[in-house]
Coordinates of C-alpha atoms (C1' of nucleotides) and ligand atoms in Angstrom, one line a residue:
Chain A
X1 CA 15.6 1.2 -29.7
X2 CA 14.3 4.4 -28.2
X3 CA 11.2 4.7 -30.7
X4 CA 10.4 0.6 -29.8
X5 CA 10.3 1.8 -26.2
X6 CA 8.1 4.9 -27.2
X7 CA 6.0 2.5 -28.8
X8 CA 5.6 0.4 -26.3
X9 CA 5.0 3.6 -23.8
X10 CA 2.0 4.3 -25.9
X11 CA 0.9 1.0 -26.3
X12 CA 0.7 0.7 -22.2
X13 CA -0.6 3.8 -21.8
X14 CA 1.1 4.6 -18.9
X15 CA 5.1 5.1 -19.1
X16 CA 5.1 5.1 -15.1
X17 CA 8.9 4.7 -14.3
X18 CA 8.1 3.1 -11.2
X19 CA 6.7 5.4 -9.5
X20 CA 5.9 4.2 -5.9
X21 CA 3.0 5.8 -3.9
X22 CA 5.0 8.5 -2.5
X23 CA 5.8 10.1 -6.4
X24 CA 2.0 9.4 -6.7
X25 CA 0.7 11.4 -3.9
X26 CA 3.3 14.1 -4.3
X27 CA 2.0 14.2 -8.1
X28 CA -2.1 13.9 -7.3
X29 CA -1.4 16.7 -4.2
X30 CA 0.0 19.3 -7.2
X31 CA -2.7 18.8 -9.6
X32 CA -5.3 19.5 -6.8
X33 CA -3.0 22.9 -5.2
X34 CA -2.3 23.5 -8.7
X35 CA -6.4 23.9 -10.1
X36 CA -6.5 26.4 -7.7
X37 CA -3.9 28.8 -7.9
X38 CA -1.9 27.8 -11.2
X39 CA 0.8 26.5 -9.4
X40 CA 1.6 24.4 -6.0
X41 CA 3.9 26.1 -3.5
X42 CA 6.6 24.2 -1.6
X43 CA 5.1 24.9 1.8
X44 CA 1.2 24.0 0.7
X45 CA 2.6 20.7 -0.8
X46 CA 4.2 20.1 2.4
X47 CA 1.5 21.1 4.5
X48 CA -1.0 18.6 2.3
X49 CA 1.4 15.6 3.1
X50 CA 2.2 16.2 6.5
X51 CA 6.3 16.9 5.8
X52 CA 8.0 19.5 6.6
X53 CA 8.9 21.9 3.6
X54 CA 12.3 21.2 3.3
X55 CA 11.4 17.4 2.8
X56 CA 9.1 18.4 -0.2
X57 CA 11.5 20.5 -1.3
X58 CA 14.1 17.8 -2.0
X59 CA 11.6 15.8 -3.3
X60 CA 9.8 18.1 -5.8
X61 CA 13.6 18.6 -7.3
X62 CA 13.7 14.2 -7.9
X63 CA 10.2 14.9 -9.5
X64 CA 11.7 17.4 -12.0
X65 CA 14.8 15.3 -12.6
X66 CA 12.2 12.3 -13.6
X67 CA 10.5 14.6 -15.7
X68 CA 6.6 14.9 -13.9
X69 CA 7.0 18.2 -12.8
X70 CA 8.6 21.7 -13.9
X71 CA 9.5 23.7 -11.1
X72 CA 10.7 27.1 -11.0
X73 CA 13.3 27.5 -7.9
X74 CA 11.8 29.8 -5.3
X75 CA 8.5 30.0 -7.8
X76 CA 6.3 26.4 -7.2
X77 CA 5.7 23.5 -9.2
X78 CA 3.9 22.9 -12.1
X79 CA 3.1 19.5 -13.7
X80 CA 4.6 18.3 -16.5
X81 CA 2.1 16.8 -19.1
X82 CA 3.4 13.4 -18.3
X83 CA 2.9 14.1 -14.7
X84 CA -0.4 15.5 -14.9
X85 CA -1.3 12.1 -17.0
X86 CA -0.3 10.3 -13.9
X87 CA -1.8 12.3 -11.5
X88 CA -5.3 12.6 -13.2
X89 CA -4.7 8.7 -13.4
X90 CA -4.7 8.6 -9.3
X91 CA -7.5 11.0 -8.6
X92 CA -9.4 8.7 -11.2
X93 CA -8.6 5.6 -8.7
X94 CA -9.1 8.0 -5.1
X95 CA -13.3 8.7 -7.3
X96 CA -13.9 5.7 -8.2
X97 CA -12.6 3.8 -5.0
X98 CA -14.9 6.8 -2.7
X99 CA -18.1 5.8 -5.1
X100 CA -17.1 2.2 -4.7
X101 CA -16.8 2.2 -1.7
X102 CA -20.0 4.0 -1.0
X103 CA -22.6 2.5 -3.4
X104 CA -21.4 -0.9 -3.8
X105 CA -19.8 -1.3 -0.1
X106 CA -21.7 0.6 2.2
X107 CA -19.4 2.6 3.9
X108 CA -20.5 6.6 5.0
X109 CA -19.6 9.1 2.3
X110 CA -17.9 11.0 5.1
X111 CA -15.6 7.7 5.9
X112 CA -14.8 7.2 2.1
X113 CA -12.1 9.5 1.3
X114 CA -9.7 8.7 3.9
X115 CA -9.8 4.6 2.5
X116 CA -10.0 5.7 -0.6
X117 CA -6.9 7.6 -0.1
X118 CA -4.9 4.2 1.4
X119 CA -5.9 2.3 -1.6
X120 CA -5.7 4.3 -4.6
X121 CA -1.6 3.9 -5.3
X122 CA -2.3 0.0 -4.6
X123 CA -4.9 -1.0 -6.7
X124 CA -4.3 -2.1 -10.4
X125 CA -5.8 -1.1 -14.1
X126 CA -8.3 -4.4 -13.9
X127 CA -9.6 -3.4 -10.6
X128 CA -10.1 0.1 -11.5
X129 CA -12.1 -0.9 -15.1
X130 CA -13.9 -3.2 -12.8
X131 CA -15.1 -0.6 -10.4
X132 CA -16.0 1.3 -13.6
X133 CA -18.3 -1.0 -14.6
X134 CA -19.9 -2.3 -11.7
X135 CA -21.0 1.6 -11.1
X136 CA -21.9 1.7 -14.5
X137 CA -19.1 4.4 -15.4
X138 CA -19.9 7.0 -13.0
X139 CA -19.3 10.3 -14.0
X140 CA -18.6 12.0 -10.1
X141 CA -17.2 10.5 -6.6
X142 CA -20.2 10.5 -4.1
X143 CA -19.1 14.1 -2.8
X144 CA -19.6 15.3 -6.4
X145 CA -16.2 15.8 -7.8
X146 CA -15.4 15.0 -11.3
X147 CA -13.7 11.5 -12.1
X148 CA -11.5 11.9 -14.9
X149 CA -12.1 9.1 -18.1
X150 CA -9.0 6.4 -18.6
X151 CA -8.0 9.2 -21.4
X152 CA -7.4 11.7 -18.8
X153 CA -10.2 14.0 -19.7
X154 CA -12.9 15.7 -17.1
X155 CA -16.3 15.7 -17.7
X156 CA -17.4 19.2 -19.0
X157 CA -20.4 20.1 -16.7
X158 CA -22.2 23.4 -15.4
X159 CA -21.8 23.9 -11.9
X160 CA -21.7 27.1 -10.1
X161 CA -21.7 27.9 -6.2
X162 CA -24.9 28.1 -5.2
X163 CA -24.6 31.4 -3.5
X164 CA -23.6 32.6 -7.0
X165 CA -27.2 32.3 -7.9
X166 CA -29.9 35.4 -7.3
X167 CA -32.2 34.3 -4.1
X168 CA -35.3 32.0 -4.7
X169 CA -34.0 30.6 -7.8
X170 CA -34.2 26.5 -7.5
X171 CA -31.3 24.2 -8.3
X172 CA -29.9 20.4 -7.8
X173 CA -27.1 20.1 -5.3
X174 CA -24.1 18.8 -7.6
X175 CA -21.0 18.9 -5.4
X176 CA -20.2 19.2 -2.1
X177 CA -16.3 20.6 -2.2
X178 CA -14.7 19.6 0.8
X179 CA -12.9 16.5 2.5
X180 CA -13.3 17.6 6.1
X181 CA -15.2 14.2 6.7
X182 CA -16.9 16.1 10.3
X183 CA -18.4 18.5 8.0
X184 CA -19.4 15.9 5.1
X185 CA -21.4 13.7 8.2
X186 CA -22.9 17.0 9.6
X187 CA -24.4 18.3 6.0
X188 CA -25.2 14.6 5.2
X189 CA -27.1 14.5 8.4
X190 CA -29.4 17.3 7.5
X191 CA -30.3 15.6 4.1
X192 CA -27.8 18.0 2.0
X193 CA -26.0 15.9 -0.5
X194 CA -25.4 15.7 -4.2
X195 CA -29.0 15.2 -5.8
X196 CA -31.1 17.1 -3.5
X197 CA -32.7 20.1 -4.0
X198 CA -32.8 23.6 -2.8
X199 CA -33.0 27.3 -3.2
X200 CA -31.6 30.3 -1.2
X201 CA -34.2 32.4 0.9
X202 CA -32.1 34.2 3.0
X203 CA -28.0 35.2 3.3
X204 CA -27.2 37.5 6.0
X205 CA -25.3 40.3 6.2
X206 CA -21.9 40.6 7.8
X207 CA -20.9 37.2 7.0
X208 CA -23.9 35.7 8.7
X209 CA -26.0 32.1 8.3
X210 CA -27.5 31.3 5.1
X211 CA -31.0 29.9 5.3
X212 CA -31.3 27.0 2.3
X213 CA -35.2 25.6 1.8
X214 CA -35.7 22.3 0.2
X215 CA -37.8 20.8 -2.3
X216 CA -39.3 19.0 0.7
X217 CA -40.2 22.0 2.4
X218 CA -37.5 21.4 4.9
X219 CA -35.6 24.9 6.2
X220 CA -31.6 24.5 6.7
X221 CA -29.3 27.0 8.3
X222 CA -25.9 27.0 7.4
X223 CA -22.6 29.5 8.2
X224 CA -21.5 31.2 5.1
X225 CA -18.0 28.9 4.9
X226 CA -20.5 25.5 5.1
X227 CA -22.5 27.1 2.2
X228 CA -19.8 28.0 0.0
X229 CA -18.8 24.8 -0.1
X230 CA -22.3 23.9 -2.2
X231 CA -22.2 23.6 -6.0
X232 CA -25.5 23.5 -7.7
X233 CA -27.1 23.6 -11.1
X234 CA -30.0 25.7 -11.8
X235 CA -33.1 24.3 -12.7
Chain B
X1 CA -0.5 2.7 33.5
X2 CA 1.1 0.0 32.2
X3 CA -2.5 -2.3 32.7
X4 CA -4.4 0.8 31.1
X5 CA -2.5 0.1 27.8
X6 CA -3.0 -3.3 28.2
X7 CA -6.8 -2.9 28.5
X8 CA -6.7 -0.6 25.6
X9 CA -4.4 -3.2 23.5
X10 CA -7.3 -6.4 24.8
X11 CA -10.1 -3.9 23.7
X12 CA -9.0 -3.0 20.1
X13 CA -8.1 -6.9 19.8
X14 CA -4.6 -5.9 18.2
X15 CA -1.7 -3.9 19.5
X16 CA 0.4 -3.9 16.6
X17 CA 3.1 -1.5 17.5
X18 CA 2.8 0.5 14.1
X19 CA 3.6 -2.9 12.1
X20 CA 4.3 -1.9 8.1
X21 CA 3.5 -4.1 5.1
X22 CA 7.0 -5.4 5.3
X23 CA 6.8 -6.8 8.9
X24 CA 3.2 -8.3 8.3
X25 CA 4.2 -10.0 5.1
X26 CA 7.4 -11.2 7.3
X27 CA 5.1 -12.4 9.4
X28 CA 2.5 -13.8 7.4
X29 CA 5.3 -15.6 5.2
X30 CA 6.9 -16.8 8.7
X31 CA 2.9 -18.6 9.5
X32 CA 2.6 -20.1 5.9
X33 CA 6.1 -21.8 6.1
X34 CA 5.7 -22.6 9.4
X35 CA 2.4 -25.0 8.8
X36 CA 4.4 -27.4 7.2
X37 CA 7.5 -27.7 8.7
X38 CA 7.0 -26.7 12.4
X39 CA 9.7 -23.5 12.2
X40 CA 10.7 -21.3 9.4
X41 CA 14.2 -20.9 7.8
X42 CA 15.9 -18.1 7.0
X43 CA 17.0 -19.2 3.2
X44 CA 12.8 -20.3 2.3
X45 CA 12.1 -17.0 4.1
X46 CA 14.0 -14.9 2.1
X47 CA 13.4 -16.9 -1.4
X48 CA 9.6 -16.2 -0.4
X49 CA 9.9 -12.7 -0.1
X50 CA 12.4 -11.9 -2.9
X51 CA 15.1 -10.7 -0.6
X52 CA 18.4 -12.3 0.3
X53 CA 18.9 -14.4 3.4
X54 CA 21.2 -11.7 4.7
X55 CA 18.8 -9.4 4.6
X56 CA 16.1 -11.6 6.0
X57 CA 18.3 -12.7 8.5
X58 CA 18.6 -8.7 9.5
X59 CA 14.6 -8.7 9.4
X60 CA 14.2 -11.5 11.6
X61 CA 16.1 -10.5 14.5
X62 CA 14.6 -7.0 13.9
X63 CA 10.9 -8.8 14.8
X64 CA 12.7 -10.7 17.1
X65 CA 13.9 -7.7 19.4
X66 CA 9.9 -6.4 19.2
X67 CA 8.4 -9.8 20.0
X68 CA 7.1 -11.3 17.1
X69 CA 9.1 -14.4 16.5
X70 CA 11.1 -16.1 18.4
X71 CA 14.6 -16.9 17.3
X72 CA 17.4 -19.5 17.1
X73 CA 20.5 -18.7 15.9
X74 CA 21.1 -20.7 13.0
X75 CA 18.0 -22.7 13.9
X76 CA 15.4 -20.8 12.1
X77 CA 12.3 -19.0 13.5
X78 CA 8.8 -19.7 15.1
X79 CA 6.1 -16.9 15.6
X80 CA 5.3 -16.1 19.1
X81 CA 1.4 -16.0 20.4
X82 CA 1.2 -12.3 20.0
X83 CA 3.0 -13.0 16.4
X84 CA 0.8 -15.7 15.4
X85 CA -2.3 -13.1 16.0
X86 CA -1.5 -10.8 13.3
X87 CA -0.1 -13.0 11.6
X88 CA -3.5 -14.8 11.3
X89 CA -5.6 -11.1 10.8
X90 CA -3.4 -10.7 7.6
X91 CA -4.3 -14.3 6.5
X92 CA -7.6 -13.8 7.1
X93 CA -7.7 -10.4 5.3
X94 CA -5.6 -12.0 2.4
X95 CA -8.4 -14.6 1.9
X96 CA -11.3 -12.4 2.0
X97 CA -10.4 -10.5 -0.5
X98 CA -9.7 -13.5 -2.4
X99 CA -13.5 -14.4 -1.7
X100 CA -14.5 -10.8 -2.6
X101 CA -12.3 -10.0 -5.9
X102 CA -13.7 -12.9 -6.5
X103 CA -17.4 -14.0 -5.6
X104 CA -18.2 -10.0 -5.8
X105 CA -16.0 -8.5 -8.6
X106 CA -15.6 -11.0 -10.9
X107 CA -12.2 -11.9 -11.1
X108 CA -10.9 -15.1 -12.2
X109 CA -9.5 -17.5 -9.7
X110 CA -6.4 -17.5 -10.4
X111 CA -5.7 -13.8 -10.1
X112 CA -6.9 -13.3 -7.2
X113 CA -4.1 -14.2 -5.1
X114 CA -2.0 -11.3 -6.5
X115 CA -4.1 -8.8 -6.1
X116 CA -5.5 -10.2 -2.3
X117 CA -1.7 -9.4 -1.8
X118 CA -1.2 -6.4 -2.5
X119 CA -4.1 -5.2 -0.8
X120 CA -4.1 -7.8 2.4
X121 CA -1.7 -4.7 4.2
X122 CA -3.7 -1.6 3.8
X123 CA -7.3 -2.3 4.5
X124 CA -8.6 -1.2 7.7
X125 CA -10.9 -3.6 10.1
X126 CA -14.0 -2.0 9.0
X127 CA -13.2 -2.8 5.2
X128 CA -12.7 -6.6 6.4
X129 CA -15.9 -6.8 8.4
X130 CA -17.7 -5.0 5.7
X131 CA -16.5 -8.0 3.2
X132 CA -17.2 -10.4 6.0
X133 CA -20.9 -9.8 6.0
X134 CA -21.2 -8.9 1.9
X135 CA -19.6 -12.4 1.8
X136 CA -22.0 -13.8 4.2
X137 CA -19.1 -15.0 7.0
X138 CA -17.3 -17.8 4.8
X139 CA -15.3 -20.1 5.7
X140 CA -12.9 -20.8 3.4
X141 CA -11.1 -18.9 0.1
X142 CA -11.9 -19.2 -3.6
X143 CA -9.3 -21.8 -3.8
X144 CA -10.5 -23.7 -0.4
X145 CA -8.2 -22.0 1.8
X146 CA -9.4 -21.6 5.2
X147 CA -10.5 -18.4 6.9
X148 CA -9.5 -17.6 10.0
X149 CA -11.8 -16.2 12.4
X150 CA -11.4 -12.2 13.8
X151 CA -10.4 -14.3 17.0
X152 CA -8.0 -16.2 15.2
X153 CA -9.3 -19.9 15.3
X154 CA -9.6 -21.8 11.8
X155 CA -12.4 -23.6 11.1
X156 CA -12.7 -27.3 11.5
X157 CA -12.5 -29.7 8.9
X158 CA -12.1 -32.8 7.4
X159 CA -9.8 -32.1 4.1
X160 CA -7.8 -35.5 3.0
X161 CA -5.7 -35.5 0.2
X162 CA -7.8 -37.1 -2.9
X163 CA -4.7 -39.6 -3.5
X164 CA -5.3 -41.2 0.2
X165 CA -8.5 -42.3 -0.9
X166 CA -9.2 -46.1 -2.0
X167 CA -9.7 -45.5 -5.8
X168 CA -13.5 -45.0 -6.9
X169 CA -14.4 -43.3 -3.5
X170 CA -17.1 -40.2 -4.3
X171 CA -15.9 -37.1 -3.2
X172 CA -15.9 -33.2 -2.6
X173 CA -13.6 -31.3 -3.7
X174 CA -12.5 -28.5 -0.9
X175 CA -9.7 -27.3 -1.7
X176 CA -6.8 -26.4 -4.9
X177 CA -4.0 -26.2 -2.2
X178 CA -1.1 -24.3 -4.8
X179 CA -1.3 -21.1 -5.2
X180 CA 0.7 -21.5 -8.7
X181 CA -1.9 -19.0 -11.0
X182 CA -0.7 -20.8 -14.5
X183 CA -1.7 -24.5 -12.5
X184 CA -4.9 -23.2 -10.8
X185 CA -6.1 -21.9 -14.8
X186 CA -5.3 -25.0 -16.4
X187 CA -7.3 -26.9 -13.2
X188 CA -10.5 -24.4 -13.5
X189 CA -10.6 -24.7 -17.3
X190 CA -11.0 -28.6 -16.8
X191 CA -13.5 -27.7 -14.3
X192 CA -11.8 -28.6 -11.4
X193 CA -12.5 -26.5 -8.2
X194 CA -13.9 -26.5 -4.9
X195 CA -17.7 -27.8 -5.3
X196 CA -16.9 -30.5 -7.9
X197 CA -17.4 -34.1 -7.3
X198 CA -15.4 -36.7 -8.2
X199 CA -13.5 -40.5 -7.6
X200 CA -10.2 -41.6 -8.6
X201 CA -11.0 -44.0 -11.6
X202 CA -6.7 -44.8 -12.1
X203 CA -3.6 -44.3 -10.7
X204 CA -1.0 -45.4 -13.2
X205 CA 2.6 -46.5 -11.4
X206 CA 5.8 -44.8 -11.5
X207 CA 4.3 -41.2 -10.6
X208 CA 2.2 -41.7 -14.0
X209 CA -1.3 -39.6 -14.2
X210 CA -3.7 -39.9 -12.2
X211 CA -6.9 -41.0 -14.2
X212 CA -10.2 -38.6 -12.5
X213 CA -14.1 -39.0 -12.9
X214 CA -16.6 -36.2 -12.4
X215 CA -20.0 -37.0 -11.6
X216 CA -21.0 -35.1 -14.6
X217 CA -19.0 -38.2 -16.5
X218 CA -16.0 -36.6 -17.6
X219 CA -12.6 -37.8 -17.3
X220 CA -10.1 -36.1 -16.5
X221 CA -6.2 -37.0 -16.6
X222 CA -3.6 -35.6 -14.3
X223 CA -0.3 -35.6 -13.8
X224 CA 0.8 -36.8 -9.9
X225 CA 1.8 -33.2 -9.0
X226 CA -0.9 -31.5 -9.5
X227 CA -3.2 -34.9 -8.4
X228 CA -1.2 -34.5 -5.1
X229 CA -2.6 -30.4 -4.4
X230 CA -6.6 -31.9 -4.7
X231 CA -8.2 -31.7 -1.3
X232 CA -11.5 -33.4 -0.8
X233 CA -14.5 -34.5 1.5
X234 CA -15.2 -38.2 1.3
X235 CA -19.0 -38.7 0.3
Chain C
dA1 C1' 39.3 -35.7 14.6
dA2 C1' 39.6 -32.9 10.6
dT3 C1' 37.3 -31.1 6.6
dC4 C1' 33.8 -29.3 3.7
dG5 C1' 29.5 -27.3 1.8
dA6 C1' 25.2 -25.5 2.7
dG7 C1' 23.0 -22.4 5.4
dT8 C1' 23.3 -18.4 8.2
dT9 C1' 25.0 -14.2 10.2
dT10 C1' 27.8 -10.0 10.3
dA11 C1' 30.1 -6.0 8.2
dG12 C1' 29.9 -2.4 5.2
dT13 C1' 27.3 0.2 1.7
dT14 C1' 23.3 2.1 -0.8
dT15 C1' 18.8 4.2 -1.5
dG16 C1' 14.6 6.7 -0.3
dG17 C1' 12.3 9.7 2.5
dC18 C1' 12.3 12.1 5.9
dT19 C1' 14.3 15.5 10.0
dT20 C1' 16.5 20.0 12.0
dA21 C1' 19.4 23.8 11.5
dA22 C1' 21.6 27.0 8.6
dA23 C1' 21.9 29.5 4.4
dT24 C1' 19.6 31.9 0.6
dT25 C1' 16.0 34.3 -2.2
dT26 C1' 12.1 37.1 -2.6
dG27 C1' 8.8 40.8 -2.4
dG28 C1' 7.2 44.5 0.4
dC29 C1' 8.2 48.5 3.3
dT30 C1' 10.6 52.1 5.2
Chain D
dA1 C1' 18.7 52.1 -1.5
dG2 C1' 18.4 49.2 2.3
dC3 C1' 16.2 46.0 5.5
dC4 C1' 13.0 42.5 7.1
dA5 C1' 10.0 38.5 7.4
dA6 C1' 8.4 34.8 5.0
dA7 C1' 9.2 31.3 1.9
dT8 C1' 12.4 28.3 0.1
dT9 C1' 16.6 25.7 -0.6
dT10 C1' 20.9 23.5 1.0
dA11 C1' 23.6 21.0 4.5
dA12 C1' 24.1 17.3 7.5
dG13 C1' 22.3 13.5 9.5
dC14 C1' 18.8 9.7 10.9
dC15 C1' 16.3 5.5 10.0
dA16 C1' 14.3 1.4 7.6
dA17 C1' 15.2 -1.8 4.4
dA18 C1' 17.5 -3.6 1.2
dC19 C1' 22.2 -5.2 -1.2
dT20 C1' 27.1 -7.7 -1.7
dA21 C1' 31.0 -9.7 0.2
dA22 C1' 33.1 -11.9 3.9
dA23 C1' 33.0 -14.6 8.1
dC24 C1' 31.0 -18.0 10.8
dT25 C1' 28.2 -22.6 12.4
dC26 C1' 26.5 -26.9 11.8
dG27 C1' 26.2 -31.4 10.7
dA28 C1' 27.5 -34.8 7.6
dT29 C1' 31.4 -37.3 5.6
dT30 C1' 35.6 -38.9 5.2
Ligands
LIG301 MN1 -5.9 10.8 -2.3
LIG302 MN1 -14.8 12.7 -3.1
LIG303 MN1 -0.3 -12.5 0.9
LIG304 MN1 -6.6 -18.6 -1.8

DNA sequence: AATCGAGTTTAGTTTGGCTTAAATTTGGCT
DNA sequence: AGCCAAATTTAAGCCAAACTAAACTCGATT
């Protein structure tokens, strides 16, 4: 009985005890808080799905009573492994959806993530492979970002901030790590975007702007929290 | 005031007092049923929608008390104007996709209608226009379904049912009107779908088969049932 | 005219996901 | 050691959307 379920479980890959898009954004909101920090806190979950934290609270503890996440009273959330299955499952969808979206649709890569967002509990395993094919299985979402395979596992790659690099020293824009869409359309706008290439001439002191050059010779200005956003690979 | 908001609503085409996927597939469901027999009971409401007629019943006054349908007691219920409108923009949506799950992502005919469904609630208008023009404006749904227009007006045509036709007529097929995916299968692996021509070769009595010709010679042997969903243009 | 069954509505309850307001816990600071 | 502010949980209640069970309406039939 229970080991013809389990079987079946494995079989489907997903277990997934109906979990309706609520479970799945709580879930894919404490992966993302939790890469950060370790752990998700009551108040940033909260704050990431627009409730207020008593809300989250009540529905973190249904979480750990289905068994996705392991929370510590007082202490944050962690996910289980069968969570974090789930959630990788849904950030795979929210990639895929933003680079289909994108390069098959047309749509703005600063318009992307909010859609994206909207249809990434609806959509099924077919449409997903489907996507993953038409983009010839994309490794990144058009911001950059990793897209985790159907097995759950992220691409290992090299990237590193770009103001981690010594001055001068030329790279290949790999990431842009943000989702505030007025400051995706404002970097887009001035050409800087996952593929493009650039070195550091100048940071300023005190916090000040960081002057970017690229490969075509173009000069770019940025503040420092618009640059620290950039993730690059040296050349 | 109150003709500022009534600018606004004119402008944005919809006013759709925050509607949710369960009123729009009330009111979608409401439309459908509503084609055939003039109004909409509660009981082939309800059976549509999976949900008992008491709780359709609640559901119906509900939309009633915002506008959207008008209601007689024990009577059944009609759409009003402003119901019919979004009514229509989900229809229109739903077929779309069809067309783009479809003609764009290779899905099989008959699952698109599933999928269209589940999806038909939580696109935005940009994601329907930007289908629209991939699509190049169509008028009508893989399985021949018409598509409304963003103003809400169907398309004009001339379907007849393929069994009112005097027998060896040439025809179009325009339309597979079930939406029954095991029946639409079973019709596309004989090669019947929109596009195909054909003529009646045999009716046999007593709701016996219905004997079809294509005009790439085949024949083809129904039963009356599914005979009776063909929808065709006379050559 | 009275009756009956199908269809429909109402009454009462449940569930999920939230809210505000009131405890409670925690870690840091005097 | 004791206290405080912030974070967190609990308590109580709201709302949408469903359910079951019971009551009601309608029209058709006797
Ligand atoms: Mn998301
Ligand atoms: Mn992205
Ligand atoms: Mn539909
Ligand atoms: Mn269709």
């Amino acid at each position: 009985m229970g080991s013809a379920k389990k079987l079946a479980e494995r079989a489907h890959q997903e277990p997934d005890l109906n979990l309706n898009d609520t479970a799945l954004h709580y879930l894919d909101t404490i992966y993302r808080l939790s890469e950060r920090h370790g752990s998700a806190s009551t108040t940033e979950i909260a704050a990431q799905l627009g409730v207020t934290p008593s809300g989250a609270s009540i529905m973190l503890k249904r979480l750990a009573e289905r068994g996705l996440v392991q929370l510590t009273p007082y202490r944050g959330a962690v996910l289980t492994e069968h969570g974090r299955r789930i959630a990788l499952r849904t950030i795979r969808r929210h990639r895929l959806l933003e680079a289909f979206l994108y390069h098959v649709m047309g749509f703005a890569w600063h318009e992307v993530d909010e859609h994206a967002h909207a249809l990434e509990t609806v959509i099924n395993e077919r449409f997903e492979d489907r996507m993953d094919e038409m983009l010839g299985h994309p490794l990144r979402c058009p911001h950059g970002h990793l897209i985790p395979s159907k097995t759950g596992e992220m691409p290992v790659v090299n990237d590193v901030p770009l103001l981690s690099l010594p001055l001068h020293t030329r790279s290949v824009v790999r990431c842009i790590d943000t989702s505030r869409d007025d400051w995706l359309e404002y970097l887009g706008a001035q050409g800087l975007m996952p593929g493009c290439q650039l070195q550091v001439v100048e940071v300023a002191p005190y916090n000040g702007p960081v002057t970017l050059r690229t490969d075509a010779g173009e000069t770019i200005s940025l503040g420092r929290n618009m640059a620290e956003l950039i993730l690059v690979e040296p050349l």
